[in-house]
Amino acid sequence: MPISSIDPGTTRHFHTGVSELDRVLGGGLVPGSVTLLAGDPGVGKSTLLLEVAHRWAESGRRALYLSGEESAGQIRLRAERTGCTHDEVYLAAESDLATALGHIDAVRPGLVVVDSVQTLSSTEADGVTGGVTQVRAVTTALTMTAKTTGVAMLLVGHVTKDGAIAGPRSLEHLVDVVLHFEGDRASALRMVRGIKNRFGAADEVGCFLMHDNGIECVADPSGLFLDQRPKAVPGTAVTVTLDGKRPMIGEVQALIGAPASGSPRRAVSGIDSARAAMITAVLEKRARLPVGANDIYLSTVGGMRLTDSSSDLAVALAIASAAVDLPMPATAVAIGEVGLAGDLRRVTGMDPRLAEAARLGFTCAVVPAGTASAPAGLRTLPADDIVSALQVLTRISQNGPT
């Protein structure tokens, strides 16, 4: 049929009630879609999906939670602890695919959560449970059920020790949406990152906080990555990174130790160690800052990971600030990539970065030369190279950001 005659409303999104998950999904779950959520053991996948099922039921729709890893009693205990008990959420502890499909036909839900796809097995396929053949057969059957009945399907997937999704690579091709649930067990912060999305953007990130009584959406995560200080201290610099399309404030802290008798130590947390070593070499060679023989400790605040090259300038200014014991103003941010020649390069997404800095009350931004105009309330301080950036740091530290 002509493409113009197809009703676009058949792929309309339905809100899950979890705002940060809706952001990553592109607005919600689409009827007949299959979403795969993968993550490390214990990161909170089951807690998040139980919350989704509860919110789905609160909106007047029925949800079915199929678990092959836990009993119905265990899920009920978690539901009571997190406040996710609802009469329209149906539970079934089942590992046989045919029986699970029978539950779907009997309950007729609008949402089905399968926890996890590696624990289901089909008698029509060979191999052990969780093997390549079984996982492919189970996922194919669940996908066909979702397409024919119009039920939204959420599948939990295991990951390998390398962090990749366990099972055949075709598993990611069979589903419509692939999400990664990330988080450090030592931190309450959790992130859902879109990897593939046939119904929206695939580079969105949702932020959550994990508590004893459930999971909480974090609409404004920038405050989690800033240290609350009454005044500026040497060795700190603030930057704005882009995680997907989401601008987030991050703080870099540096500490310079005494010159080491042997090989100087480099301890890095939350920053790429290779880029940190490169920036240190650039500071010593191009800016004549004698820090190469010293122990250097670099860290981010709040467990944030700065993998974007736009944080290079903030790392360089934090090291320089610690080396000369000159604090950078608390109302200043630094955004830019540092090249091996000591030059500063512009980065993508500068407009949303500067807008986020202005929204949070920052008044000036050290940026590469040629950067577009800043939003109201924020003044840009351009620098051509790392030497000019250090001069800007000295000027605003002594005279203030204004």
mmCIF file of C-alpha atoms in Angstrom, residues 10-12 14 29-35 56 109-112 142-154 174-177 198-199:
data_model
loop_
_atom_site.group_PDB
_atom_site.id
_atom_site.type_symbol
_atom_site.label_atom_id
_atom_site.label_comp_id
_atom_site.label_asym_id
_atom_site.label_seq_id
_atom_site.Cartn_x
_atom_site.Cartn_y
_atom_site.Cartn_z
ATOM 1 C CA THR A 10 -0.160 2.896 15.178
ATOM 2 C CA THR A 11 3.294 3.688 16.573
ATOM 3 C CA ARG A 12 2.134 6.172 19.202
ATOM 4 C CA PHE A 14 2.359 5.431 25.767
ATOM 5 C CA LEU A 29 6.533 2.392 25.073
ATOM 6 C CA VAL A 30 5.014 1.644 21.674
ATOM 7 C CA PRO A 31 2.380 -1.137 21.480
ATOM 8 C CA GLY A 32 3.891 -4.211 19.853
ATOM 9 C CA SER A 33 7.458 -3.101 20.556
ATOM 10 C CA VAL A 34 10.163 -5.221 22.205
ATOM 11 C CA THR A 35 12.655 -3.481 24.480
ATOM 12 C CA TRP A 56 1.588 1.226 34.127
ATOM 13 C CA PRO A 109 -1.950 -7.334 29.510
ATOM 14 C CA GLY A 110 -0.802 -4.153 27.838
ATOM 15 C CA LEU A 111 2.735 -4.592 29.177
ATOM 16 C CA VAL A 112 4.778 -7.752 29.723
ATOM 17 C CA LEU A 142 8.313 -13.252 22.251
ATOM 18 C CA THR A 143 8.847 -10.743 19.422
ATOM 19 C CA MET A 144 6.264 -12.505 17.264
ATOM 20 C CA THR A 145 3.800 -12.457 20.179
ATOM 21 C CA ALA A 146 4.357 -8.724 20.705
ATOM 22 C CA LYS A 147 3.826 -7.928 17.018
ATOM 23 C CA THR A 148 0.673 -10.030 16.677
ATOM 24 C CA THR A 149 -1.038 -9.042 19.941
ATOM 25 C CA GLY A 150 0.150 -5.424 20.213
ATOM 26 C CA VAL A 151 1.507 -5.897 23.738
ATOM 27 C CA ALA A 152 4.588 -3.897 24.758
ATOM 28 C CA MET A 153 7.354 -6.273 25.801
ATOM 29 C CA LEU A 154 10.221 -5.444 28.203
ATOM 30 C CA LEU A 174 15.556 -8.880 16.805
ATOM 31 C CA VAL A 175 14.364 -6.291 19.333
ATOM 32 C CA ASP A 176 13.254 -2.727 18.637
ATOM 33 C CA VAL A 177 14.995 -0.934 21.508
ATOM 34 C CA ARG A 198 13.547 2.321 16.241
ATOM 35 C CA PHE A 199 11.024 4.812 17.615
#
